[in-house]
Amino acid sequence: MRIAPRLIAWQRVHGRHGLPWQLTRDPYRVWLSEIMLQQTQVAAVIDYYARFLKKFPTVKKLAQATSAEVMAQWAGLGYYARARNLHACAQQVVNTWGGSFPTTAQELVTLPGIGPSTAAAIAAFCFAERAAILDGNVKRVFSRHAGIEGDPSLRVVEQQLWAIARKQLPTARICEDDPDAMASYTQGLMDLGATLCTRSRPRCSECPIRANCIAHKEGRTDELPSARARKALPERTVAMLIAHRPGQLLLEQRPQTGIWGGLWSLPEFEPDSSSADLCSSLGLNAQEIQPLTDFLHVFTHYRLTIRPVLVRVSKEKTSLKESLDNRPALQWISLASLDSKGLPAPIRKLLLGLKSDEVLS
DNA sequence: AAACCGGGGCA
DNA sequence: TGCCCAGGTTT
């Protein structure tokens, strides 16, 4: 069942109107709004859009600006890589397209920062091209309407959705009769996804295409689109040296950048390397080496297995300095001052366990 | 804290 | 060509 006629009619009555970028068919302005809207909600974009256009009224002005000027206008919007693409795109429009945006999706998609969906949106709004968009909102609309199972980010599923998006375009006949059909249809898809066919609590009772919506018919709007398969977190294993001598523990300050930047932690080493070799390379007089049970910590981006190796070091003063040209951040720390050091939470927890087991003294 | 996101970049 | 992710915000 075709949705285009109902969607077009619905958009004209219930869709969003009067937004600054809807009052023009200037591809520069439409392009700018599409890029900004990729990452930010309409309400936040409005002010940036106005300020940006005031500063850079034409694509030529934007192309001539310095990156610093562009970044300054973009500051606060986030996703700064896209501001760089924006600038590069403007320069490319000036340098290779004579200052006018190309007029087909096929050509638009060759510009930096413009992918298939954005290219189609610009072509549809500005040039009434029968080009299909497929952004996140539209994926949700079609997944539900056509009852498409599977994670929409999967190749096969996405291909199905693109096929549906093309199939549902207003017919050539409709577009001939109504020059605004593509603009209304494209805007309608976006508006439907943004205002009614929302991820949670969709307002199906107001939806113009609910009659043929499979998810609605089967009461499965909260199951479609299928949730992205939770990617198993990458796994890393590190060995950590718990070198102690009476009242003291050997810690190492981490580099300022990266995980636990600047915090004090246990010295790390390769999980498969020999603890005895490591101790001698550090000039530690190891009295006893005892591997402990693995300790798991889950980060946002990966699972870290810590393989602690407990090393009792003899009382006698051992000098770290000579062996430590490559690890200058190593330092003996008194157990009493541990609490005042910035220790990563999992390390603190690990050490606390040892303390309560009276392994450390 | 977890879900989500178009396009770029890279194998 | 196909997959992954950086870099953010929203729920």
mmCIF file of C-alpha atoms (C1' of nucleotides) in Angstrom:
data_model
loop_
_atom_site.group_PDB
_atom_site.id
_atom_site.type_symbol
_atom_site.label_atom_id
_atom_site.label_comp_id
_atom_site.label_asym_id
_atom_site.label_seq_id
_atom_site.Cartn_x
_atom_site.Cartn_y
_atom_site.Cartn_z
ATOM 1 C CA MET A 1 0.000 0.000 0.000
ATOM 2 C CA ARG A 2 1.366 3.371 -1.027
ATOM 3 C CA ILE A 3 1.884 5.866 1.715
ATOM 4 C CA ALA A 4 2.982 8.882 -0.302
ATOM 5 C CA PRO A 5 -0.399 10.549 -0.913
ATOM 6 C CA ARG A 6 -1.471 10.276 2.718
ATOM 7 C CA LEU A 7 1.919 11.375 3.957
ATOM 8 C CA ILE A 8 1.943 14.408 1.685
ATOM 9 C CA ALA A 9 -1.559 15.425 2.758
ATOM 10 C CA TRP A 10 -0.703 14.881 6.410
ATOM 11 C CA GLN A 11 2.499 16.885 6.188
ATOM 12 C CA ARG A 12 0.705 19.865 4.740
ATOM 13 C CA VAL A 13 -1.726 19.975 7.629
ATOM 14 C CA HIS A 14 0.119 18.482 10.579
ATOM 15 C CA GLY A 15 3.775 18.626 9.658
ATOM 16 C CA ARG A 16 6.312 21.152 10.795
ATOM 17 C CA HIS A 17 6.241 24.403 8.900
ATOM 18 C CA GLY A 18 7.916 27.761 8.971
ATOM 19 C CA LEU A 19 11.290 26.560 10.161
ATOM 20 C CA PRO A 20 13.910 28.915 8.752
ATOM 21 C CA TRP A 21 15.307 26.404 6.269
ATOM 22 C CA GLN A 22 11.850 25.538 4.989
ATOM 23 C CA LEU A 23 11.332 29.044 3.675
ATOM 24 C CA THR A 24 13.901 28.608 0.927
ATOM 25 C CA ARG A 25 15.061 26.320 -1.829
ATOM 26 C CA ASP A 26 18.525 27.731 -1.783
ATOM 27 C CA PRO A 27 20.710 24.615 -1.679
ATOM 28 C CA TYR A 28 23.284 26.390 0.453
ATOM 29 C CA ARG A 29 20.733 27.023 3.175
ATOM 30 C CA VAL A 30 19.114 23.623 2.890
ATOM 31 C CA TRP A 31 22.500 21.919 2.962
ATOM 32 C CA LEU A 32 23.561 23.893 6.032
ATOM 33 C CA SER A 33 20.371 22.964 7.868
ATOM 34 C CA GLU A 34 20.715 19.287 6.947
ATOM 35 C CA ILE A 35 24.255 19.138 8.271
ATOM 36 C CA MET A 36 23.326 20.914 11.490
ATOM 37 C CA LEU A 37 20.240 18.760 11.969
ATOM 38 C CA GLN A 38 22.257 15.566 11.587
ATOM 39 C CA GLN A 39 23.467 16.053 15.095
ATOM 40 C CA THR A 40 21.260 18.464 16.955
ATOM 41 C CA GLN A 41 17.606 18.955 17.662
ATOM 42 C CA VAL A 42 15.610 21.536 15.799
ATOM 43 C CA ALA A 43 15.254 23.833 18.802
ATOM 44 C CA ALA A 44 18.981 24.100 19.292
ATOM 45 C CA VAL A 45 19.775 24.461 15.611
ATOM 46 C CA ILE A 46 17.576 27.508 15.001
ATOM 47 C CA ASP A 47 19.863 30.016 16.698
ATOM 48 C CA TYR A 48 23.054 28.564 15.292
ATOM 49 C CA TYR A 49 21.554 28.506 11.835
ATOM 50 C CA ALA A 50 20.657 32.185 11.957
ATOM 51 C CA ARG A 51 24.029 33.239 13.330
ATOM 52 C CA PHE A 52 25.887 31.090 10.852
ATOM 53 C CA LEU A 53 24.040 32.526 7.885
ATOM 54 C CA LYS A 54 24.546 36.039 9.107
ATOM 55 C CA LYS A 55 28.278 35.436 9.296
ATOM 56 C CA PHE A 56 28.458 33.381 6.089
ATOM 57 C CA PRO A 57 25.543 34.456 3.856
ATOM 58 C CA THR A 58 26.761 32.529 0.829
ATOM 59 C CA VAL A 59 28.715 29.398 0.125
ATOM 60 C CA LYS A 60 31.422 31.604 -1.317
ATOM 61 C CA LYS A 61 31.775 33.559 1.922
ATOM 62 C CA LEU A 62 31.954 30.290 3.823
ATOM 63 C CA ALA A 63 34.600 28.944 1.488
ATOM 64 C CA GLN A 64 36.701 32.067 1.950
ATOM 65 C CA ALA A 65 36.525 31.968 5.734
ATOM 66 C CA THR A 66 39.343 30.537 7.800
ATOM 67 C CA SER A 67 38.777 27.265 9.620
ATOM 68 C CA ALA A 68 39.067 29.169 12.883
ATOM 69 C CA GLU A 69 36.166 31.430 11.888
ATOM 70 C CA VAL A 70 34.054 28.447 10.892
ATOM 71 C CA MET A 71 34.879 26.601 14.075
ATOM 72 C CA ALA A 72 34.017 29.667 16.126
ATOM 73 C CA GLN A 73 30.532 29.742 14.607
ATOM 74 C CA TRP A 74 30.160 26.029 15.159
ATOM 75 C CA ALA A 75 31.434 26.057 18.728
ATOM 76 C CA GLY A 76 28.886 24.472 21.004
ATOM 77 C CA LEU A 77 27.201 22.368 18.373
ATOM 78 C CA GLY A 78 29.615 19.476 18.806
ATOM 79 C CA TYR A 79 30.797 16.971 16.227
ATOM 80 C CA TYR A 80 33.507 19.271 14.983
ATOM 81 C CA ALA A 81 34.700 16.878 12.305
ATOM 82 C CA ARG A 82 31.515 17.750 10.495
ATOM 83 C CA ALA A 83 32.277 21.445 10.700
ATOM 84 C CA ARG A 84 35.573 20.684 8.988
ATOM 85 C CA ASN A 85 33.713 18.747 6.306
ATOM 86 C CA LEU A 86 31.300 21.626 5.987
ATOM 87 C CA HIS A 87 34.115 24.031 5.285
ATOM 88 C CA ALA A 88 35.798 21.640 2.871
ATOM 89 C CA CYS A 89 32.485 21.121 1.102
ATOM 90 C CA ALA A 90 31.985 24.858 0.632
ATOM 91 C CA GLN A 91 35.444 25.168 -0.866
ATOM 92 C CA GLN A 92 34.780 22.271 -3.173
ATOM 93 C CA VAL A 93 31.514 23.808 -4.333
ATOM 94 C CA VAL A 94 33.352 27.009 -5.167
ATOM 95 C CA ASN A 95 36.414 25.421 -6.707
ATOM 96 C CA THR A 96 34.969 22.556 -8.698
ATOM 97 C CA TRP A 97 31.315 23.513 -9.146
ATOM 98 C CA GLY A 98 31.752 27.197 -9.910
ATOM 99 C CA GLY A 99 30.077 28.284 -6.699
ATOM 100 C CA SER A 100 26.730 26.542 -7.283
ATOM 101 C CA PHE A 101 25.807 23.291 -5.609
ATOM 102 C CA PRO A 102 25.317 20.418 -8.029
ATOM 103 C CA THR A 103 21.637 19.635 -8.597
ATOM 104 C CA THR A 104 21.455 15.847 -8.428
ATOM 105 C CA ALA A 105 21.812 13.476 -5.499
ATOM 106 C CA GLN A 106 24.351 11.518 -7.495
ATOM 107 C CA GLU A 107 26.615 14.556 -7.730
ATOM 108 C CA LEU A 108 25.880 15.909 -4.266
ATOM 109 C CA VAL A 109 27.010 12.688 -2.652
ATOM 110 C CA THR A 110 30.526 13.232 -3.941
ATOM 111 C CA LEU A 111 30.946 16.252 -1.669
ATOM 112 C CA PRO A 112 32.558 15.891 1.766
ATOM 113 C CA GLY A 113 30.104 15.396 4.603
ATOM 114 C CA ILE A 114 27.221 14.631 2.259
ATOM 115 C CA GLY A 115 26.217 10.972 2.322
ATOM 116 C CA PRO A 116 23.414 9.245 0.434
ATOM 117 C CA SER A 117 20.609 10.371 2.713
ATOM 118 C CA THR A 118 21.677 13.994 2.978
ATOM 119 C CA ALA A 119 22.271 14.156 -0.767
ATOM 120 C CA ALA A 120 18.763 12.879 -1.400
ATOM 121 C CA ALA A 121 17.235 15.334 1.051
ATOM 122 C CA ILE A 122 18.892 18.311 -0.626
ATOM 123 C CA ALA A 123 17.965 17.058 -4.085
ATOM 124 C CA ALA A 124 14.372 16.476 -3.053
ATOM 125 C CA PHE A 125 13.885 19.799 -1.285
ATOM 126 C CA CYS A 126 15.727 22.019 -3.733
ATOM 127 C CA PHE A 127 15.334 20.261 -7.061
ATOM 128 C CA ALA A 128 12.270 18.029 -6.580
ATOM 129 C CA GLU A 129 14.300 14.980 -7.480
ATOM 130 C CA ARG A 130 12.643 11.635 -6.768
ATOM 131 C CA ALA A 131 15.418 10.625 -4.404
ATOM 132 C CA ALA A 132 14.890 8.506 -1.298
ATOM 133 C CA ILE A 133 16.152 9.539 2.114
ATOM 134 C CA LEU A 134 16.938 7.090 4.900
ATOM 135 C CA ASP A 135 18.029 8.620 8.155
ATOM 136 C CA GLY A 136 17.486 7.222 11.625
ATOM 137 C CA ASN A 137 13.926 8.484 11.923
ATOM 138 C CA VAL A 138 12.959 7.158 8.522
ATOM 139 C CA LYS A 139 14.506 3.787 9.265
ATOM 140 C CA ARG A 140 12.235 3.566 12.269
ATOM 141 C CA VAL A 141 9.137 4.536 10.268
ATOM 142 C CA PHE A 142 9.763 1.956 7.560
ATOM 143 C CA SER A 143 10.901 -0.775 9.954
ATOM 144 C CA ARG A 144 7.587 -0.488 11.730
ATOM 145 C CA HIS A 145 5.387 0.113 8.735
ATOM 146 C CA ALA A 146 6.783 -2.795 6.728
ATOM 147 C CA GLY A 147 7.500 -4.956 9.764
ATOM 148 C CA ILE A 148 11.167 -5.307 8.955
ATOM 149 C CA GLU A 149 12.932 -7.504 11.471
ATOM 150 C CA GLY A 150 16.552 -7.200 12.358
ATOM 151 C CA ASP A 151 19.015 -4.561 13.373
ATOM 152 C CA PRO A 152 18.689 -1.715 10.826
ATOM 153 C CA SER A 153 22.402 -1.106 10.963
ATOM 154 C CA LEU A 154 23.022 -4.552 9.493
ATOM 155 C CA ARG A 155 23.859 -4.466 5.848
ATOM 156 C CA VAL A 156 21.046 -6.722 4.678
ATOM 157 C CA VAL A 157 18.426 -4.947 6.745
ATOM 158 C CA GLU A 158 19.566 -1.525 5.642
ATOM 159 C CA GLN A 159 19.393 -2.643 2.017
ATOM 160 C CA GLN A 160 15.798 -3.748 2.520
ATOM 161 C CA LEU A 161 14.966 -0.390 4.027
ATOM 162 C CA TRP A 162 16.544 1.486 1.130
ATOM 163 C CA ALA A 163 14.510 -0.642 -1.258
ATOM 164 C CA ILE A 164 11.333 0.218 0.613
ATOM 165 C CA ALA A 165 12.277 3.886 0.741
ATOM 166 C CA ARG A 166 12.650 3.934 -3.048
ATOM 167 C CA LYS A 167 9.487 1.958 -3.603
ATOM 168 C CA GLN A 168 7.437 4.303 -1.450
ATOM 169 C CA LEU A 169 8.495 7.473 -3.261
ATOM 170 C CA PRO A 170 5.624 9.424 -4.809
ATOM 171 C CA THR A 171 5.038 8.240 -8.345
ATOM 172 C CA ALA A 172 6.484 10.200 -11.240
ATOM 173 C CA ARG A 173 2.919 11.051 -12.120
ATOM 174 C CA ILE A 174 2.265 12.622 -8.741
ATOM 175 C CA CYS A 175 5.482 14.596 -9.004
ATOM 176 C CA GLU A 176 4.535 15.920 -12.428
ATOM 177 C CA ASP A 177 1.139 17.038 -11.232
ATOM 178 C CA ASP A 178 2.454 18.489 -8.010
ATOM 179 C CA PRO A 179 5.891 20.128 -8.109
ATOM 180 C CA ASP A 180 5.986 20.290 -4.313
ATOM 181 C CA ALA A 181 5.200 16.620 -3.832
ATOM 182 C CA MET A 182 8.785 15.547 -3.203
ATOM 183 C CA ALA A 183 9.428 18.318 -0.724
ATOM 184 C CA SER A 184 6.228 17.593 1.197
ATOM 185 C CA TYR A 185 6.785 13.849 1.082
ATOM 186 C CA THR A 186 10.376 14.052 2.271
ATOM 187 C CA GLN A 187 9.520 16.526 4.995
ATOM 188 C CA GLY A 188 6.548 14.347 5.925
ATOM 189 C CA LEU A 189 8.729 11.308 6.475
ATOM 190 C CA MET A 190 11.053 13.317 8.673
ATOM 191 C CA ASP A 191 8.209 14.918 10.598
ATOM 192 C CA LEU A 192 6.423 11.620 11.121
ATOM 193 C CA GLY A 193 9.535 10.038 12.586
ATOM 194 C CA ALA A 194 10.274 13.047 14.737
ATOM 195 C CA THR A 195 6.825 13.802 16.083
ATOM 196 C CA LEU A 196 4.602 10.681 15.986
ATOM 197 C CA CYS A 197 6.615 7.590 15.172
ATOM 198 C CA THR A 198 9.013 8.171 18.028
ATOM 199 C CA ARG A 199 11.226 5.519 19.523
ATOM 200 C CA SER A 200 9.226 5.265 22.693
ATOM 201 C CA ARG A 201 5.520 5.896 23.089
ATOM 202 C CA PRO A 202 4.669 6.478 19.439
ATOM 203 C CA ARG A 203 1.352 8.263 18.926
ATOM 204 C CA CYS A 204 -0.094 5.752 16.515
ATOM 205 C CA SER A 205 -3.638 7.041 16.887
ATOM 206 C CA GLU A 206 -2.620 10.193 15.044
ATOM 207 C CA CYS A 207 -0.535 8.471 12.386
ATOM 208 C CA PRO A 208 -1.629 8.949 8.769
ATOM 209 C CA ILE A 209 -0.267 5.555 7.693
ATOM 210 C CA ARG A 210 -1.241 3.378 10.648
ATOM 211 C CA ALA A 211 -3.839 1.479 8.615
ATOM 212 C CA ASN A 212 -1.096 -0.500 6.912
ATOM 213 C CA CYS A 213 1.479 -0.427 9.643
ATOM 214 C CA ILE A 214 2.518 -3.933 10.598
ATOM 215 C CA ALA A 215 4.065 -2.957 13.918
ATOM 216 C CA HIS A 216 0.883 -1.133 14.884
ATOM 217 C CA LYS A 217 -1.387 -3.918 13.718
ATOM 218 C CA GLU A 218 0.576 -6.487 15.693
ATOM 219 C CA GLY A 219 1.154 -4.272 18.707
ATOM 220 C CA ARG A 220 4.892 -4.490 18.257
ATOM 221 C CA THR A 221 5.942 -0.871 17.980
ATOM 222 C CA ASP A 222 8.231 -1.338 20.939
ATOM 223 C CA GLU A 223 9.938 -4.289 19.280
ATOM 224 C CA LEU A 224 10.555 -2.620 15.946
ATOM 225 C CA PRO A 225 13.002 -1.562 14.799
ATOM 226 C CA SER A 226 14.958 -4.386 16.380
ATOM 227 C CA ALA A 227 17.491 -3.239 18.905
ATOM 228 C CA ARG A 228 21.033 -3.157 17.735
ATOM 229 C CA ALA A 229 22.784 -6.313 18.803
ATOM 230 C CA ARG A 230 24.826 -5.456 21.835
ATOM 231 C CA LYS A 231 28.323 -5.808 20.631
ATOM 232 C CA ALA A 232 30.399 -7.952 22.945
ATOM 233 C CA LEU A 233 32.835 -5.670 24.638
ATOM 234 C CA PRO A 234 36.413 -6.105 23.503
ATOM 235 C CA GLU A 235 38.538 -7.859 26.060
ATOM 236 C CA ARG A 236 41.981 -6.942 27.287
ATOM 237 C CA THR A 237 44.180 -8.614 29.825
ATOM 238 C CA VAL A 238 47.008 -6.915 31.637
ATOM 239 C CA ALA A 239 49.222 -8.125 34.419
ATOM 240 C CA MET A 240 49.737 -5.773 37.316
ATOM 241 C CA LEU A 241 52.565 -5.808 39.735
ATOM 242 C CA ILE A 242 51.675 -5.526 43.401
ATOM 243 C CA ALA A 243 55.159 -5.054 44.776
ATOM 244 C CA HIS A 244 55.157 -4.407 48.491
ATOM 245 C CA ARG A 245 57.661 -4.126 51.268
ATOM 246 C CA PRO A 246 56.845 -3.305 54.881
ATOM 247 C CA GLY A 247 54.472 -0.367 54.895
ATOM 248 C CA GLN A 248 54.994 0.474 51.244
ATOM 249 C CA LEU A 249 53.607 -0.263 47.806
ATOM 250 C CA LEU A 250 55.104 0.364 44.396
ATOM 251 C CA LEU A 251 52.862 2.564 42.232
ATOM 252 C CA GLU A 252 53.246 4.149 38.834
ATOM 253 C CA GLN A 253 51.702 7.372 37.648
ATOM 254 C CA ARG A 254 49.920 6.858 34.341
ATOM 255 C CA PRO A 255 50.444 9.065 31.302
ATOM 256 C CA GLN A 256 48.236 12.144 31.202
ATOM 257 C CA THR A 257 46.336 10.944 28.161
ATOM 258 C CA GLY A 258 44.394 7.739 27.741
ATOM 259 C CA ILE A 259 42.743 5.578 30.319
ATOM 260 C CA TRP A 260 43.121 6.727 33.905
ATOM 261 C CA GLY A 261 45.175 9.678 32.695
ATOM 262 C CA GLY A 262 47.434 11.067 35.398
ATOM 263 C CA LEU A 263 46.176 8.728 38.095
ATOM 264 C CA TRP A 264 48.396 6.512 40.191
ATOM 265 C CA SER A 265 48.007 2.843 39.448
ATOM 266 C CA LEU A 266 49.798 -0.464 39.740
ATOM 267 C CA PRO A 267 52.652 -0.998 37.294
ATOM 268 C CA GLU A 268 51.351 -2.849 34.250
ATOM 269 C CA PHE A 269 53.153 -5.445 32.240
ATOM 270 C CA GLU A 270 52.503 -8.022 29.556
ATOM 271 C CA PRO A 271 50.329 -10.825 30.963
ATOM 272 C CA ASP A 272 52.551 -13.527 29.510
ATOM 273 C CA SER A 273 55.887 -12.168 30.579
ATOM 274 C CA SER A 274 57.816 -13.622 33.463
ATOM 275 C CA SER A 275 57.254 -11.909 36.774
ATOM 276 C CA ALA A 276 60.712 -12.884 37.978
ATOM 277 C CA ASP A 277 62.340 -11.277 34.942
ATOM 278 C CA LEU A 278 60.289 -8.170 35.423
ATOM 279 C CA CYS A 279 61.311 -7.876 39.062
ATOM 280 C CA SER A 280 64.967 -8.197 38.266
ATOM 281 C CA SER A 281 64.686 -5.716 35.440
ATOM 282 C CA LEU A 282 63.214 -3.264 37.905
ATOM 283 C CA GLY A 283 65.955 -4.006 40.414
ATOM 284 C CA LEU A 284 63.501 -5.467 42.866
ATOM 285 C CA ASN A 285 64.791 -8.079 45.246
ATOM 286 C CA ALA A 286 61.799 -10.368 45.128
ATOM 287 C CA GLN A 287 61.461 -12.635 48.141
ATOM 288 C CA GLU A 288 58.231 -14.229 47.031
ATOM 289 C CA ILE A 289 56.172 -14.088 43.823
ATOM 290 C CA GLN A 290 52.548 -15.080 44.035
ATOM 291 C CA PRO A 291 50.056 -14.825 41.155
ATOM 292 C CA LEU A 292 46.606 -13.836 42.403
ATOM 293 C CA THR A 293 43.140 -14.494 41.041
ATOM 294 C CA ASP A 294 42.131 -12.490 37.973
ATOM 295 C CA PHE A 295 40.172 -9.327 38.667
ATOM 296 C CA LEU A 296 37.575 -8.186 36.141
ATOM 297 C CA HIS A 297 36.623 -4.612 35.461
ATOM 298 C CA VAL A 298 34.065 -3.509 32.849
ATOM 299 C CA PHE A 299 34.506 -0.185 31.094
ATOM 300 C CA THR A 300 32.154 1.459 28.647
ATOM 301 C CA HIS A 301 34.309 0.340 25.760
ATOM 302 C CA TYR A 302 35.941 -2.891 26.862
ATOM 303 C CA ARG A 303 36.375 -5.476 29.576
ATOM 304 C CA LEU A 304 39.652 -5.395 31.386
ATOM 305 C CA THR A 305 40.982 -8.480 33.101
ATOM 306 C CA ILE A 306 43.626 -7.608 35.625
ATOM 307 C CA ARG A 307 46.035 -10.407 36.432
ATOM 308 C CA PRO A 308 47.615 -9.312 39.702
ATOM 309 C CA VAL A 309 50.992 -10.643 40.727
ATOM 310 C CA LEU A 310 51.898 -10.149 44.339
ATOM 311 C CA VAL A 311 55.590 -9.640 44.951
ATOM 312 C CA ARG A 312 57.122 -9.365 48.386
ATOM 313 C CA VAL A 313 60.235 -7.277 48.253
ATOM 314 C CA SER A 314 62.978 -7.503 50.845
ATOM 315 C CA LYS A 315 63.298 -4.869 53.483
ATOM 316 C CA GLU A 316 66.678 -3.671 52.313
ATOM 317 C CA LYS A 317 66.722 -0.484 50.317
ATOM 318 C CA THR A 318 66.582 -1.230 46.665
ATOM 319 C CA SER A 319 67.276 1.544 44.258
ATOM 320 C CA LEU A 320 64.738 1.931 41.494
ATOM 321 C CA LYS A 321 66.389 4.755 39.738
ATOM 322 C CA GLU A 322 68.998 2.966 37.665
ATOM 323 C CA SER A 323 66.723 0.415 36.088
ATOM 324 C CA LEU A 324 63.921 2.810 35.544
ATOM 325 C CA ASP A 325 64.962 5.067 32.750
ATOM 326 C CA ASN A 326 62.053 3.654 30.816
ATOM 327 C CA ARG A 327 59.592 3.848 33.691
ATOM 328 C CA PRO A 328 60.306 7.102 35.476
ATOM 329 C CA ALA A 329 56.890 7.342 37.035
ATOM 330 C CA LEU A 330 57.426 4.455 39.442
ATOM 331 C CA GLN A 331 57.425 5.326 43.106
ATOM 332 C CA TRP A 332 57.251 3.629 46.467
ATOM 333 C CA ILE A 333 54.185 4.902 48.288
ATOM 334 C CA SER A 334 53.428 4.389 51.949
ATOM 335 C CA LEU A 335 50.295 2.375 52.583
ATOM 336 C CA ALA A 336 49.066 5.143 54.857
ATOM 337 C CA SER A 337 49.075 7.699 52.057
ATOM 338 C CA LEU A 338 47.272 5.483 49.569
ATOM 339 C CA ASP A 339 43.922 7.026 50.364
ATOM 340 C CA SER A 340 45.116 10.478 49.406
ATOM 341 C CA LYS A 341 46.441 9.337 46.047
ATOM 342 C CA GLY A 342 44.214 9.458 43.004
ATOM 343 C CA LEU A 343 43.723 5.781 42.386
ATOM 344 C CA PRO A 344 41.363 4.398 39.737
ATOM 345 C CA ALA A 345 38.331 2.905 41.423
ATOM 346 C CA PRO A 346 38.991 -0.707 40.372
ATOM 347 C CA ILE A 347 42.602 -0.490 41.546
ATOM 348 C CA ARG A 348 41.484 0.909 44.848
ATOM 349 C CA LYS A 349 39.006 -1.907 45.175
ATOM 350 C CA LEU A 350 41.603 -4.505 44.331
ATOM 351 C CA LEU A 351 44.033 -3.141 46.907
ATOM 352 C CA LEU A 352 41.336 -2.811 49.516
ATOM 353 C CA GLY A 353 40.612 -6.504 49.169
ATOM 354 C CA LEU A 354 44.258 -7.328 49.745
ATOM 355 C CA LYS A 355 44.450 -5.053 52.728
ATOM 356 C CA SER A 356 41.466 -6.655 54.395
ATOM 357 C CA ASP A 357 42.974 -10.065 53.708
ATOM 358 C CA GLU A 358 46.046 -8.738 55.476
ATOM 359 C CA VAL A 359 48.196 -9.650 52.549
ATOM 360 C CA LEU A 360 49.695 -6.192 52.681
ATOM 361 C CA SER A 361 51.213 -4.963 55.870
ATOM 362 C "C1'" DA B 1 24.337 4.639 32.063
ATOM 363 C "C1'" DA B 2 22.890 3.094 27.774
ATOM 364 C "C1'" DA B 3 21.021 3.910 23.218
ATOM 365 C "C1'" DC B 4 21.483 6.188 19.219
ATOM 366 C "C1'" DC B 5 23.598 8.233 14.767
ATOM 367 C "C1'" DG B 6 25.160 9.474 8.988
ATOM 368 C "C1'" DG B 7 29.393 9.685 7.213
ATOM 369 C "C1'" DG B 8 34.422 9.002 7.089
ATOM 370 C "C1'" DG B 9 38.083 6.083 7.120
ATOM 371 C "C1'" DC B 10 40.271 2.052 6.681
ATOM 372 C "C1'" DA B 11 41.182 -3.177 5.667
ATOM 373 C "C1'" DT C 1 33.521 -3.104 -1.007
ATOM 374 C "C1'" DG C 2 32.060 -3.692 3.587
ATOM 375 C "C1'" DC C 3 32.662 -2.801 8.550
ATOM 376 C "C1'" DC C 4 33.789 -0.039 12.505
ATOM 377 C "C1'" DC C 5 34.010 3.901 15.040
ATOM 378 C "C1'" DA C 6 34.591 8.955 16.830
ATOM 379 C "C1'" DG C 7 32.248 12.111 19.052
ATOM 380 C "C1'" DG C 8 28.571 13.733 20.783
ATOM 381 C "C1'" DT C 9 23.468 14.063 22.836
ATOM 382 C "C1'" DT C 10 19.188 12.158 24.673
ATOM 383 C "C1'" DT C 11 16.401 9.010 27.336
#
